[in-house]
PDB file of C-alpha atoms in Angstrom:
ATOM      1  CA  UNK T   1       0.000   0.000   0.000  1.00 85.00           C
ATOM      2  CA  UNK T   2       1.192   3.529  -0.786  1.00 95.00           C
ATOM      3  CA  UNK T   3       2.685   5.530   2.058  1.00 98.00           C
ATOM      4  CA  UNK T   4       0.592   8.380   3.473  1.00 98.00           C
ATOM      5  CA  UNK T   5       1.772  11.971   3.717  1.00 98.00           C
ATOM      6  CA  UNK T   6       0.048  13.448   6.787  1.00 98.00           C
ATOM      7  CA  UNK T   7      -0.904  17.113   6.455  1.00 97.00           C
ATOM      8  CA  UNK T   8      -0.155  19.417   9.372  1.00 95.00           C
ATOM      9  CA  UNK T   9      -3.835  20.183  10.008  1.00 95.00           C
ATOM     10  CA  UNK T  10      -4.475  16.559  10.962  1.00 97.00           C
ATOM     11  CA  UNK T  11      -1.539  16.422  13.377  1.00 96.00           C
ATOM     12  CA  UNK T  12      -2.470  19.787  14.890  1.00 95.00           C
ATOM     13  CA  UNK T  13      -6.072  18.630  15.398  1.00 96.00           C
ATOM     14  CA  UNK T  14      -4.770  15.945  17.717  1.00 95.00           C
ATOM     15  CA  UNK T  15      -2.103  18.096  19.370  1.00 93.00           C
ATOM     16  CA  UNK T  16      -4.589  20.846  20.190  1.00 93.00           C
ATOM     17  CA  UNK T  17      -7.433  18.438  20.960  1.00 95.00           C
ATOM     18  CA  UNK T  18      -9.598  20.333  18.485  1.00 96.00           C
ATOM     19  CA  UNK T  19     -13.209  19.830  19.567  1.00 97.00           C
ATOM     20  CA  UNK T  20     -14.452  19.430  15.986  1.00 97.00           C
ATOM     21  CA  UNK T  21     -11.662  17.397  14.420  1.00 97.00           C
ATOM     22  CA  UNK T  22      -9.519  15.626  17.029  1.00 97.00           C
ATOM     23  CA  UNK T  23     -11.518  12.382  16.967  1.00 98.00           C
ATOM     24  CA  UNK T  24     -11.667  12.181  13.182  1.00 98.00           C
ATOM     25  CA  UNK T  25      -7.968  13.005  12.821  1.00 98.00           C
ATOM     26  CA  UNK T  26      -6.911  10.543  15.508  1.00 98.00           C
ATOM     27  CA  UNK T  27      -8.943   7.731  13.938  1.00 98.00           C
ATOM     28  CA  UNK T  28      -7.709   8.601  10.446  1.00 98.00           C
ATOM     29  CA  UNK T  29      -4.052   8.517  11.521  1.00 98.00           C
ATOM     30  CA  UNK T  30      -4.566   5.234  13.381  1.00 98.00           C
ATOM     31  CA  UNK T  31      -6.216   3.619  10.365  1.00 98.00           C
ATOM     32  CA  UNK T  32      -3.571   4.933   7.957  1.00 98.00           C
ATOM     33  CA  UNK T  33      -0.792   3.692  10.269  1.00 98.00           C
ATOM     34  CA  UNK T  34      -2.366   0.226  10.282  1.00 97.00           C
ATOM     35  CA  UNK T  35      -2.270   0.125   6.472  1.00 96.00           C
ATOM     36  CA  UNK T  36       0.852   2.029   5.476  1.00 98.00           C
ATOM     37  CA  UNK T  37       3.870   4.080   6.464  1.00 98.00           C
ATOM     38  CA  UNK T  38       3.082   7.604   7.680  1.00 98.00           C
ATOM     39  CA  UNK T  39       5.256  10.382   6.242  1.00 98.00           C
ATOM     40  CA  UNK T  40       5.947  14.023   7.044  1.00 98.00           C
ATOM     41  CA  UNK T  41       8.276  16.463   5.293  1.00 97.00           C
ATOM     42  CA  UNK T  42      10.169  19.556   6.499  1.00 95.00           C
ATOM     43  CA  UNK T  43       7.288  21.895   5.621  1.00 94.00           C
ATOM     44  CA  UNK T  44       4.783  19.875   7.618  1.00 96.00           C
ATOM     45  CA  UNK T  45       7.289  19.695  10.471  1.00 97.00           C
ATOM     46  CA  UNK T  46       7.709  23.481  10.352  1.00 94.00           C
ATOM     47  CA  UNK T  47       3.956  24.109  10.272  1.00 93.00           C
ATOM     48  CA  UNK T  48       3.300  21.973  13.335  1.00 95.00           C
ATOM     49  CA  UNK T  49       6.325  23.314  15.238  1.00 95.00           C
ATOM     50  CA  UNK T  50       4.414  26.482  16.089  1.00 88.00           C
ATOM     51  CA  UNK T  51       2.393  24.485  18.592  1.00 85.00           C
ATOM     52  CA  UNK T  52       5.409  23.341  20.624  1.00 91.00           C
ATOM     53  CA  UNK T  53       7.843  25.162  22.931  1.00 93.00           C
ATOM     54  CA  UNK T  54      10.798  22.852  22.355  1.00 96.00           C
ATOM     55  CA  UNK T  55      12.043  20.569  19.624  1.00 96.00           C
ATOM     56  CA  UNK T  56      11.907  17.709  22.141  1.00 97.00           C
ATOM     57  CA  UNK T  57       8.169  18.266  22.612  1.00 95.00           C
ATOM     58  CA  UNK T  58       7.701  18.342  18.847  1.00 96.00           C
ATOM     59  CA  UNK T  59       9.741  15.168  18.397  1.00 96.00           C
ATOM     60  CA  UNK T  60       7.587  13.451  21.029  1.00 95.00           C
ATOM     61  CA  UNK T  61       4.450  14.452  19.080  1.00 93.00           C
ATOM     62  CA  UNK T  62       5.756  13.120  15.741  1.00 96.00           C
ATOM     63  CA  UNK T  63       8.132  10.317  16.723  1.00 97.00           C
ATOM     64  CA  UNK T  64      10.289   8.737  14.038  1.00 97.00           C
ATOM     65  CA  UNK T  65       8.858   5.381  15.098  1.00 97.00           C
ATOM     66  CA  UNK T  66       5.495   6.519  13.699  1.00 97.00           C
ATOM     67  CA  UNK T  67       6.330   9.201  11.095  1.00 98.00           C
ATOM     68  CA  UNK T  68       9.004   8.704   8.459  1.00 98.00           C
ATOM     69  CA  UNK T  69      10.711  11.945   7.473  1.00 98.00           C
ATOM     70  CA  UNK T  70      11.015  12.446   3.709  1.00 97.00           C
ATOM     71  CA  UNK T  71      13.030  15.153   2.033  1.00 95.00           C
ATOM     72  CA  UNK T  72      11.296  17.383  -0.481  1.00 93.00           C
ATOM     73  CA  UNK T  73      12.148  16.460  -4.073  1.00 94.00           C
ATOM     74  CA  UNK T  74      13.243  19.251  -6.407  1.00 94.00           C
ATOM     75  CA  UNK T  75      10.675  17.972  -8.909  1.00 95.00           C
ATOM     76  CA  UNK T  76       8.017  18.725  -6.302  1.00 94.00           C
ATOM     77  CA  UNK T  77       9.365  22.284  -5.983  1.00 91.00           C
ATOM     78  CA  UNK T  78       8.954  22.739  -9.733  1.00 93.00           C
ATOM     79  CA  UNK T  79       5.415  21.323  -9.727  1.00 94.00           C
ATOM     80  CA  UNK T  80       4.486  23.413  -6.670  1.00 92.00           C
ATOM     81  CA  UNK T  81       5.656  26.580  -8.395  1.00 90.00           C
ATOM     82  CA  UNK T  82       3.759  25.787 -11.596  1.00 92.00           C
ATOM     83  CA  UNK T  83       0.588  24.882  -9.674  1.00 92.00           C
ATOM     84  CA  UNK T  84       0.819  28.047  -7.587  1.00 90.00           C
ATOM     85  CA  UNK T  85       1.234  30.106 -10.785  1.00 89.00           C
ATOM     86  CA  UNK T  86      -1.886  28.459 -12.238  1.00 91.00           C
ATOM     87  CA  UNK T  87      -3.733  29.240  -9.002  1.00 90.00           C
ATOM     88  CA  UNK T  88      -2.694  32.903  -9.185  1.00 88.00           C
ATOM     89  CA  UNK T  89      -3.731  33.139 -12.857  1.00 90.00           C
ATOM     90  CA  UNK T  90      -7.170  31.859 -11.841  1.00 90.00           C
ATOM     91  CA  UNK T  91      -7.459  34.747  -9.391  1.00 88.00           C
ATOM     92  CA  UNK T  92      -6.220  33.017  -6.237  1.00 81.00           C
ATOM     93  CA  UNK T  93      -5.257  35.245  -3.334  1.00 77.00           C
ATOM     94  CA  UNK T  94      -1.631  36.237  -2.914  1.00 70.00           C
ATOM     95  CA  UNK T  95      -1.934  35.357   0.745  1.00 66.00           C
ATOM     96  CA  UNK T  96      -2.499  31.688  -0.037  1.00 59.00           C
ATOM     97  CA  UNK T  97       0.470  29.766   1.316  1.00 68.00           C
ATOM     98  CA  UNK T  98       2.853  28.185  -1.145  1.00 82.00           C
ATOM     99  CA  UNK T  99       3.547  25.366   1.375  1.00 88.00           C
ATOM    100  CA  UNK T 100       0.132  23.821   0.627  1.00 90.00           C
ATOM    101  CA  UNK T 101       1.108  23.577  -3.025  1.00 92.00           C
ATOM    102  CA  UNK T 102       4.464  22.089  -2.083  1.00 94.00           C
ATOM    103  CA  UNK T 103       2.761  19.465   0.104  1.00 96.00           C
ATOM    104  CA  UNK T 104       0.410  18.515  -2.739  1.00 96.00           C
ATOM    105  CA  UNK T 105       3.281  18.415  -5.217  1.00 96.00           C
ATOM    106  CA  UNK T 106       5.330  16.247  -2.868  1.00 97.00           C
ATOM    107  CA  UNK T 107       2.470  13.751  -2.677  1.00 98.00           C
ATOM    108  CA  UNK T 108       2.034  13.817  -6.466  1.00 97.00           C
ATOM    109  CA  UNK T 109       5.717  13.454  -7.372  1.00 97.00           C
ATOM    110  CA  UNK T 110       6.428  10.801  -4.730  1.00 97.00           C
ATOM    111  CA  UNK T 111       3.198   8.854  -5.385  1.00 97.00           C
ATOM    112  CA  UNK T 112       1.980   9.257  -1.801  1.00 98.00           C
ATOM    113  CA  UNK T 113      -1.572   9.329  -0.551  1.00 98.00           C
ATOM    114  CA  UNK T 114      -2.405  12.506   1.380  1.00 98.00           C
ATOM    115  CA  UNK T 115      -4.239  12.543   4.702  1.00 98.00           C
ATOM    116  CA  UNK T 116      -5.827  15.979   5.057  1.00 97.00           C
ATOM    117  CA  UNK T 117      -9.088  17.663   5.850  1.00 95.00           C
ATOM    118  CA  UNK T 118      -8.361  20.663   3.591  1.00 89.00           C
ATOM    119  CA  UNK T 119      -9.099  19.115   0.211  1.00 93.00           C
ATOM    120  CA  UNK T 120     -10.173  21.936  -2.129  1.00 88.00           C
ATOM    121  CA  UNK T 121      -6.758  23.003  -3.419  1.00 87.00           C
ATOM    122  CA  UNK T 122      -5.401  19.478  -3.489  1.00 94.00           C
ATOM    123  CA  UNK T 123      -8.310  18.223  -5.586  1.00 94.00           C
ATOM    124  CA  UNK T 124      -8.072  21.180  -7.961  1.00 93.00           C
ATOM    125  CA  UNK T 125      -4.324  21.295  -8.515  1.00 93.00           C
ATOM    126  CA  UNK T 126      -3.183  17.727  -7.786  1.00 96.00           C
ATOM    127  CA  UNK T 127      -5.982  15.521  -9.141  1.00 96.00           C
ATOM    128  CA  UNK T 128      -3.769  12.416  -9.302  1.00 97.00           C
ATOM    129  CA  UNK T 129      -3.193  12.410  -5.541  1.00 97.00           C
ATOM    130  CA  UNK T 130      -5.392  10.017  -3.602  1.00 97.00           C
ATOM    131  CA  UNK T 131      -6.854  11.956  -0.694  1.00 98.00           C
ATOM    132  CA  UNK T 132      -7.857  10.540   2.661  1.00 98.00           C
ATOM    133  CA  UNK T 133     -10.301  13.099   3.988  1.00 97.00           C
ATOM    134  CA  UNK T 134     -13.548  13.465   5.886  1.00 95.00           C
ATOM    135  CA  UNK T 135     -15.536  14.090   2.683  1.00 80.00           C
TER     136      UNK T 135
END
């Protein structure tokens, strides 16, 4: 089974015990971990780091025994840039974060499934990526 790239929103749901999403995110990660290897990349790591005071606390939240760390391929950087340009040409806001495009491109280039609850951009700009989402 394909490995699963876990988006930061899912990890943060659990870390913050989000009242709307913590249960779904926890169950989704558990099910994905039963089926495949879970993956994070440096961007996801950076996004979730804001919720932790120390790197040790962050490492405890995303242990290497559960989350494999993958580098970001340069091909994904190219695809992210092209997808972001397409988004901007369609009238997308300048404030939209490029990291979301990089995460989608990483999943597409590395043939990873993506566990996320923010599906709109991923479906629009990375249609080949299999999404694991609440809808």
